[in-house]
Short mmCIF file of N, CA and C in Angstrom, two decimals:
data_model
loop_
_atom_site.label_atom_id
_atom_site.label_comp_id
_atom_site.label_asym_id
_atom_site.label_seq_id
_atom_site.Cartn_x
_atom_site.Cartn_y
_atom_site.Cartn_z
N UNK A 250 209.96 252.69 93.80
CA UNK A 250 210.79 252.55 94.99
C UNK A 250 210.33 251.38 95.85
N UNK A 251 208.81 251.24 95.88
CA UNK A 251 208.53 249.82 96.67
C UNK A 251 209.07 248.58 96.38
N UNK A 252 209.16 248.43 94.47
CA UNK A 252 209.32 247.47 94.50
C UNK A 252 210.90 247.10 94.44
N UNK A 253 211.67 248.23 94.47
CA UNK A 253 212.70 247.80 95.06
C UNK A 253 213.07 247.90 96.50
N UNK A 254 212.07 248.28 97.56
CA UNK A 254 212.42 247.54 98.65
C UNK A 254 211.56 246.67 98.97
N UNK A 255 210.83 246.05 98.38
CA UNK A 255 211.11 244.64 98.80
C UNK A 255 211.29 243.55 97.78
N UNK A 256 212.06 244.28 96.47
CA UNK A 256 213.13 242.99 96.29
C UNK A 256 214.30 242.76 96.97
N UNK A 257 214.52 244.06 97.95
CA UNK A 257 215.57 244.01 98.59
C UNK A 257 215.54 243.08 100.09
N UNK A 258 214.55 243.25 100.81
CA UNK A 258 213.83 242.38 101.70
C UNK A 258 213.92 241.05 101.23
N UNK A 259 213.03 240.45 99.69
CA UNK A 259 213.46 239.30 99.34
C UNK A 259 214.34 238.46 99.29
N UNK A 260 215.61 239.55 98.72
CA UNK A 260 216.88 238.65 98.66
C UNK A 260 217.73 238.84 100.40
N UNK A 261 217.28 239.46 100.98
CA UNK A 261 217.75 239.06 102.49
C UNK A 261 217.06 238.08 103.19
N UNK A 262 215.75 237.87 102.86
CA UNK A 262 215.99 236.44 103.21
C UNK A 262 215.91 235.27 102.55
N UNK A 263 216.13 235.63 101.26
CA UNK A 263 216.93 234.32 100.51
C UNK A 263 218.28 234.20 101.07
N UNK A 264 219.13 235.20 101.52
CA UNK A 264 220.44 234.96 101.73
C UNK A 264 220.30 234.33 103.62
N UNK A 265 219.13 234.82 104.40
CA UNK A 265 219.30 234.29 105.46
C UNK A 265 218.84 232.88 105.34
N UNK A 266 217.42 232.78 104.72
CA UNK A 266 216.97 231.16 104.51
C UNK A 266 218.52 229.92 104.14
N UNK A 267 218.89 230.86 103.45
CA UNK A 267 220.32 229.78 102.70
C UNK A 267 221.69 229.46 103.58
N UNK A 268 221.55 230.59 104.30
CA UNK A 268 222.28 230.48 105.84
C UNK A 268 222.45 229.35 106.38
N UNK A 269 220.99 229.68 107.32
CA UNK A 269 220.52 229.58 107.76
C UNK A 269 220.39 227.74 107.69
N UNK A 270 219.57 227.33 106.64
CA UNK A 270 220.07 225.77 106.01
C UNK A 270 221.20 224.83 106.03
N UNK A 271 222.16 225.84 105.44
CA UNK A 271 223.50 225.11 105.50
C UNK A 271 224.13 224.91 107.21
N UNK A 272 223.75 225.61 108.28
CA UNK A 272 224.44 225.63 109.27
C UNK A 272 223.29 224.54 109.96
N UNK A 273 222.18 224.37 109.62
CA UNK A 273 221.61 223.11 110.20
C UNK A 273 222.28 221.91 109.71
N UNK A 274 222.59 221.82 107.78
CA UNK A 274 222.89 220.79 107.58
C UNK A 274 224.21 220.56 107.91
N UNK A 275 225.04 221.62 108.75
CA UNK A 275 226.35 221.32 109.49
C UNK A 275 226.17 220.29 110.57
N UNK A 276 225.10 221.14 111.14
CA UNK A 276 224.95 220.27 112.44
C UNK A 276 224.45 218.80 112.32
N UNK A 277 223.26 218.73 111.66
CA UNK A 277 223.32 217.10 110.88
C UNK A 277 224.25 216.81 111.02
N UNK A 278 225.24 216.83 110.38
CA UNK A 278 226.21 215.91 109.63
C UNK A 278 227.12 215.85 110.88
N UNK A 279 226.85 216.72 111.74
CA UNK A 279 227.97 216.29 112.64
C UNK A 279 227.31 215.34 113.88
N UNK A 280 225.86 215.38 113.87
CA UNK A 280 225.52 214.17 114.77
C UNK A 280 225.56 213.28 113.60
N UNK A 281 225.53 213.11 112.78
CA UNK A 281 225.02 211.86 112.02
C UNK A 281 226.85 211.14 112.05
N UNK A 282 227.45 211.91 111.66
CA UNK A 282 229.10 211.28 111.74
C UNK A 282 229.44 210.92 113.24
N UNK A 283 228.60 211.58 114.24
CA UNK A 283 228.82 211.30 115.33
C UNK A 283 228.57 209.48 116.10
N UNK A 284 227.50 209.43 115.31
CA UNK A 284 227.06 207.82 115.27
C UNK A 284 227.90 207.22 114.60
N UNK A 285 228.22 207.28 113.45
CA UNK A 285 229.41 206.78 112.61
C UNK A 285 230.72 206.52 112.80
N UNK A 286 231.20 207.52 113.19
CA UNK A 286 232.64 207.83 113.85
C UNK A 286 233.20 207.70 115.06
N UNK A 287 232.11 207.94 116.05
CA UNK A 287 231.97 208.17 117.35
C UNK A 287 231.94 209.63 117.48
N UNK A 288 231.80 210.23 119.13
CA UNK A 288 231.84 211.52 119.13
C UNK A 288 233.17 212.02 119.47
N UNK A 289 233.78 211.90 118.19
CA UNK A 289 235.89 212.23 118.80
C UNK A 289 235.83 213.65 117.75
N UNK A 290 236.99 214.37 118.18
CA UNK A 290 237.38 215.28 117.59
C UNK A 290 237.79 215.46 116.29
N UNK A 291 237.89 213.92 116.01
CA UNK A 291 238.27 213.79 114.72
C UNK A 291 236.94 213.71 113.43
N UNK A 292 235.56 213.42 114.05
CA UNK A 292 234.50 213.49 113.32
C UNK A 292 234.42 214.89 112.93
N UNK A 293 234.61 215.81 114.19
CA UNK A 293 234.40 217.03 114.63
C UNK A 293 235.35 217.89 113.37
N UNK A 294 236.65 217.49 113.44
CA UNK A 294 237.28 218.15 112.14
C UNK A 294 237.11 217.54 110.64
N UNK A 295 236.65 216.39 110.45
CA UNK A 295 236.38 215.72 109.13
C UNK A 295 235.32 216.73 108.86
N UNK A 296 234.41 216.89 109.62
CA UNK A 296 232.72 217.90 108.92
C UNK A 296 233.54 218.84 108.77
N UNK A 297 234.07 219.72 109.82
CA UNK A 297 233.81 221.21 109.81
C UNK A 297 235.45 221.39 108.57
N UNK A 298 236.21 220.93 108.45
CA UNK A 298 237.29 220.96 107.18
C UNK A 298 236.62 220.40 105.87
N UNK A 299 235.68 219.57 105.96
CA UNK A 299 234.86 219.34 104.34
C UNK A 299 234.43 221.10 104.40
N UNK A 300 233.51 221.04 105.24
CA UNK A 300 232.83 222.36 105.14
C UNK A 300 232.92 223.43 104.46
N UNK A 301 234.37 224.02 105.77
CA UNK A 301 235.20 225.15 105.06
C UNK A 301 235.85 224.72 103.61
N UNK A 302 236.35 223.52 103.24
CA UNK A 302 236.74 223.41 102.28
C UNK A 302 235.70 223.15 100.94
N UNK A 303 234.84 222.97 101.16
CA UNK A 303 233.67 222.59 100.06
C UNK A 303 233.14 224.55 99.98
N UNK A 304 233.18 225.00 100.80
CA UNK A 304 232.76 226.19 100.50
C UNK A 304 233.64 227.40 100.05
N UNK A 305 234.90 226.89 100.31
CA UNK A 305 236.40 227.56 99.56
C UNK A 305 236.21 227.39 98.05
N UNK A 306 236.10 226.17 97.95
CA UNK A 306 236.01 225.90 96.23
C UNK A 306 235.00 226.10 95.38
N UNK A 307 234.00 226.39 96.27
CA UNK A 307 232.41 226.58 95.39
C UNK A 307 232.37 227.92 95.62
N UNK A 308 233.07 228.69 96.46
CA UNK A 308 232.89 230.24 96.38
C UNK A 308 233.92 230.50 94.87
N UNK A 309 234.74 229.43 94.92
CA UNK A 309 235.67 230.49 94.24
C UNK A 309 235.06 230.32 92.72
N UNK A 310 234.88 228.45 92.39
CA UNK A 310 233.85 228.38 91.12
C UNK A 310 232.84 229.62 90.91
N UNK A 311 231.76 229.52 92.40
CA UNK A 311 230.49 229.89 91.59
C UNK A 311 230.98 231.69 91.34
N UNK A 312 232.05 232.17 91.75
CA UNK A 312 232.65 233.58 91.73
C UNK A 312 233.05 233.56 89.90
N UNK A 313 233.82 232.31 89.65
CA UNK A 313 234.02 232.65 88.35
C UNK A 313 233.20 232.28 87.58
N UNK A 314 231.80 231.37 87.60
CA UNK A 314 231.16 231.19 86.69
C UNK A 314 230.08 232.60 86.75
N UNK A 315 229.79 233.23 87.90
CA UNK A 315 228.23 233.98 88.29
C UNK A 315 228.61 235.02 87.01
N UNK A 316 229.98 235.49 86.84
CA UNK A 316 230.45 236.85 86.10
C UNK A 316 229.97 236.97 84.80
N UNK A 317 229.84 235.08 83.89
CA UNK A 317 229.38 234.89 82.69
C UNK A 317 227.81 235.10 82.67
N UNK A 318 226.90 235.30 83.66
CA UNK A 318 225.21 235.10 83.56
C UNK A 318 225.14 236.37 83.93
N UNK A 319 224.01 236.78 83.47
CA UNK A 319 222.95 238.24 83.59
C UNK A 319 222.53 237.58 84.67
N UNK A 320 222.13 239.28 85.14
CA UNK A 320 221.78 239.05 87.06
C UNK A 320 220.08 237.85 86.62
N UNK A 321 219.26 238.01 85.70
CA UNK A 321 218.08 237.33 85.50
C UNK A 321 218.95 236.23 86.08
N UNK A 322 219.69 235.36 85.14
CA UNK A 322 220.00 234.11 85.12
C UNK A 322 221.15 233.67 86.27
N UNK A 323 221.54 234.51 87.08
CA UNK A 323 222.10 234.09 88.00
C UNK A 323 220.90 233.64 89.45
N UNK A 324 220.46 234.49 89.02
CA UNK A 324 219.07 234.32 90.53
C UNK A 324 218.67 232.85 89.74
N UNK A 325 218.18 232.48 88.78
CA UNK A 325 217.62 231.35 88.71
C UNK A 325 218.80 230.12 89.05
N UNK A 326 220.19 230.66 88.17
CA UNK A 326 221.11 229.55 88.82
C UNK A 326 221.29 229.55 90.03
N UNK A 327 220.91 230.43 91.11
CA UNK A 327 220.80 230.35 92.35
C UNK A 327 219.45 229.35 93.28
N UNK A 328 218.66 229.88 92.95
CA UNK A 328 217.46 228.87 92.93
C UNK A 328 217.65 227.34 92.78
N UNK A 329 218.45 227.12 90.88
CA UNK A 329 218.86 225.64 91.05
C UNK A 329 219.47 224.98 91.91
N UNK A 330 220.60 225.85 92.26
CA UNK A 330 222.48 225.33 93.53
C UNK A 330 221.37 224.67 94.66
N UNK A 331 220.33 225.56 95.05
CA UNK A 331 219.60 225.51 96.07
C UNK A 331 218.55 224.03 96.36
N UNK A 332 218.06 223.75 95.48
CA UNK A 332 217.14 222.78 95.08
C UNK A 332 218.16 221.73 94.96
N UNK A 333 219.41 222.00 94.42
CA UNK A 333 220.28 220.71 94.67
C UNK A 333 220.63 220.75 95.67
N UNK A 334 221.20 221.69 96.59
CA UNK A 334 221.51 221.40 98.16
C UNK A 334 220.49 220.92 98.60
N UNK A 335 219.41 220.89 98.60
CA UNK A 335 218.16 219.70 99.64
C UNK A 335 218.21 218.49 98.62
N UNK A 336 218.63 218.54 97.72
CA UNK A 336 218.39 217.07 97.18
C UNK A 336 219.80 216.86 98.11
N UNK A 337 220.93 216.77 97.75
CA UNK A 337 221.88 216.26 98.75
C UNK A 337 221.32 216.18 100.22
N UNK A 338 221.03 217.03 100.88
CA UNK A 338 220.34 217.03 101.98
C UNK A 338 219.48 215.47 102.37
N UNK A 339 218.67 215.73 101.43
CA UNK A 339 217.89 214.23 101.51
C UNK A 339 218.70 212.91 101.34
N UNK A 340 219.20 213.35 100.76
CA UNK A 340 220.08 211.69 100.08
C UNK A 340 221.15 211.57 101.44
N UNK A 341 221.74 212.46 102.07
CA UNK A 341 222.99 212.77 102.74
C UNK A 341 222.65 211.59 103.87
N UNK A 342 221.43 211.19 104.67
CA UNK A 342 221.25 210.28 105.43
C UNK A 342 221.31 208.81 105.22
N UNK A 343 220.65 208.22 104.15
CA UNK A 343 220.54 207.19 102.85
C UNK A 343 222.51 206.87 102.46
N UNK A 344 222.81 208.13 102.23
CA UNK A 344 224.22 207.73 101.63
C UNK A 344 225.11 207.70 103.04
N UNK A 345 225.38 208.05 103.99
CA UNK A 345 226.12 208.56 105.01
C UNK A 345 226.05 206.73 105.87
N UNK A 346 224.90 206.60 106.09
CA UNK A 346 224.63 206.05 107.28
C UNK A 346 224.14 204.60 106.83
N UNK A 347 223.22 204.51 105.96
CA UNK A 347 222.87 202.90 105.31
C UNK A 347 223.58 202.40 104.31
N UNK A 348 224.30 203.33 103.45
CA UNK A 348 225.27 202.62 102.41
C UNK A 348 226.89 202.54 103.18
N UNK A 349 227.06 203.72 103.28
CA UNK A 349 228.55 203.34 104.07
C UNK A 349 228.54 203.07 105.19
N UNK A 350 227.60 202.58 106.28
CA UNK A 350 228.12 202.74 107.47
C UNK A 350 227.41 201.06 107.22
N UNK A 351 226.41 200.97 106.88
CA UNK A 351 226.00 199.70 107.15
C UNK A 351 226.26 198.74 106.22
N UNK A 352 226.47 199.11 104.91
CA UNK A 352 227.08 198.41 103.76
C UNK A 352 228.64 197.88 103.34
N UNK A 353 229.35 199.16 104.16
CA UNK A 353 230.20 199.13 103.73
C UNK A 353 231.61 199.37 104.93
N UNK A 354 231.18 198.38 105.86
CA UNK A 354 232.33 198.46 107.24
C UNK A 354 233.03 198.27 107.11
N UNK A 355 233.81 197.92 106.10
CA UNK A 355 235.04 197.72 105.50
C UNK A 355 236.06 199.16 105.64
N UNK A 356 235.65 200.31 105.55
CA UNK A 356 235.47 201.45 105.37
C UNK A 356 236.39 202.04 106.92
N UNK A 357 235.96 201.45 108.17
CA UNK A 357 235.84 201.93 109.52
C UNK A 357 237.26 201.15 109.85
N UNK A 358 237.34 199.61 109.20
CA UNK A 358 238.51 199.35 109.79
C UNK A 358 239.75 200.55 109.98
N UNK A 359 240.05 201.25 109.04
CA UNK A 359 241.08 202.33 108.83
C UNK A 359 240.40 203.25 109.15
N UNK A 360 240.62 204.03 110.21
CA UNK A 360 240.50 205.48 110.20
C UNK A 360 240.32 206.72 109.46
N UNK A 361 241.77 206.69 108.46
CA UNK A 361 241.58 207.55 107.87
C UNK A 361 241.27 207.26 106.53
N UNK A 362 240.90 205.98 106.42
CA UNK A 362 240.20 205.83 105.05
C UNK A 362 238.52 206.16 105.45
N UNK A 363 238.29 206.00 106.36
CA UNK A 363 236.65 206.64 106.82
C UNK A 363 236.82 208.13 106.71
N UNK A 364 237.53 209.01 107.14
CA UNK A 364 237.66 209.89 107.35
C UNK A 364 237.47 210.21 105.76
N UNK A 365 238.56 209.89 104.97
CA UNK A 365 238.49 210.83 103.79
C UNK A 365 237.72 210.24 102.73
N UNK A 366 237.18 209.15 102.71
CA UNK A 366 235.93 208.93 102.25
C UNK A 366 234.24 210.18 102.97
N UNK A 367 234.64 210.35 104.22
CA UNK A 367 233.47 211.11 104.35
C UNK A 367 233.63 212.87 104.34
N UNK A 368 235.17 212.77 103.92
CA UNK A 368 235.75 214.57 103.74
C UNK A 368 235.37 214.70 101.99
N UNK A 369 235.11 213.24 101.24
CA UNK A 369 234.78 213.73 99.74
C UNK A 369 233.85 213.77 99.43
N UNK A 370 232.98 212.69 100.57
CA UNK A 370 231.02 212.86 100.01
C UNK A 370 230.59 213.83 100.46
N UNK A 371 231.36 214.20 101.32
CA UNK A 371 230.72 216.00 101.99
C UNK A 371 231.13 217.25 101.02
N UNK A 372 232.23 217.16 99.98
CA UNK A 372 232.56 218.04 99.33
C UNK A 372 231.53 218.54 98.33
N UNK A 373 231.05 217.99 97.58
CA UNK A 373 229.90 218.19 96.81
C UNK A 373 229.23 218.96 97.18
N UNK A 374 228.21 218.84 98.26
CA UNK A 374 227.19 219.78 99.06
C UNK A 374 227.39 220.86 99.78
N UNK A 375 229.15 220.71 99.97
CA UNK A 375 229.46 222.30 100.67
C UNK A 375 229.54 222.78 99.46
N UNK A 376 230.26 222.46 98.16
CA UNK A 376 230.68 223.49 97.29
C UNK A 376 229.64 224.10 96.59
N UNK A 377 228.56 223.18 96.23
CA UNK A 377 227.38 223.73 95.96
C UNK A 377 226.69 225.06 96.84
N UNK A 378 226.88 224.66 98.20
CA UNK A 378 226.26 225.48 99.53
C UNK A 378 227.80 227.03 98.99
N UNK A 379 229.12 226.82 98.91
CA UNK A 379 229.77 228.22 98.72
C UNK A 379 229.56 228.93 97.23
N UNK A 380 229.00 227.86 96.07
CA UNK A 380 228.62 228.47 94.92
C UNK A 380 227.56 229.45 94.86
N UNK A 381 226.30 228.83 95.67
CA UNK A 381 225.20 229.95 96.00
C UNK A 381 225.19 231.69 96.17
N UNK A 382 226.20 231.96 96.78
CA UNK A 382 226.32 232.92 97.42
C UNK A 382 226.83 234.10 96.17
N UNK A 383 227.97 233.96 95.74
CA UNK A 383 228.03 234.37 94.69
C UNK A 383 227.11 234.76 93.24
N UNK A 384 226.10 233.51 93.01
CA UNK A 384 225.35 233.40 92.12
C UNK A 384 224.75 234.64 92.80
N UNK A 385 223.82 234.96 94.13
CA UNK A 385 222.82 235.54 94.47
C UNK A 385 223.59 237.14 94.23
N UNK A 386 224.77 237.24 94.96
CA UNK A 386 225.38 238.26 94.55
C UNK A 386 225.27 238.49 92.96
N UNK A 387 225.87 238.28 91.96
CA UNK A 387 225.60 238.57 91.14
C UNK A 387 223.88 239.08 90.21
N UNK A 388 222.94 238.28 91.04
CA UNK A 388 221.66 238.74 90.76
C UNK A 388 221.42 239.74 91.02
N UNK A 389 222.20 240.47 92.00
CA UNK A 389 221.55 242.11 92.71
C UNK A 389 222.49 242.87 92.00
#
């Protein structure tokens, strides 16, 4: 019985740690677009619509892939999603701000070509961030 409560403890705060992460790397991204974009409403909906939408599509993936793995191998594919969300994480400053913002101002003349250039490099890392969740579910 112990050691299932605290594998149960464990995976609550794997699920809060993972939270918990993603809603910092919200906030990142919304000062960091804030420098980029300025601070308009429109930075404000480019993040938070990648967001919800990167995490619409990675819930619904990692929902249909988690069903094919044994709970073993879903916790580890959970672990991986995870280790790739901080690699994006890391890179997200590098790519955001010195390649497109400073490389590539070409980008800013148009509005909404900034915009949906930065609604697709954000897609990746949310969908990864809504695949997680599922995977972990399936581990328990």
């Amino acid at each position: 019985m112990r050691a299932d409560r605290g594998t149960f403890f464990a995976l609550c705060g794997l699920v809060f740690l993972s939270g918990a992460t993603s809603l910092v790397y919200e906030v990142l991204w919304l000062r960091g677009y804030s420098i980029v974009l300025g601070s308009t409403v429109y930075s404000m909906s480019c993040v938070l619509t990648a967001f919800m939408a990167g995490l619409g599509v990675g819930s619904h993936l990692g929902g249909a892939l988690s069903v094919r793995l044994s709970p073993q191998r879903a916790l580890l594919a959970f672990g991986v999603l995870e280790v790739l969300i901080a690699g994006c994480g890391v890179v997200s400053v590098p790519l955001y701000y010195d390649l497109l913002y400073t490389r590539a101002p070409g980008l800013y003349a148009a509005p909404w070509l900034a915009g949906f250039v930065h609604f697709a490099s954000l897609l990746p890392p949310t969908a990864l961030m809504g695949m997680s969740l599922p995977f972990l579910t399936r581990a328990t």
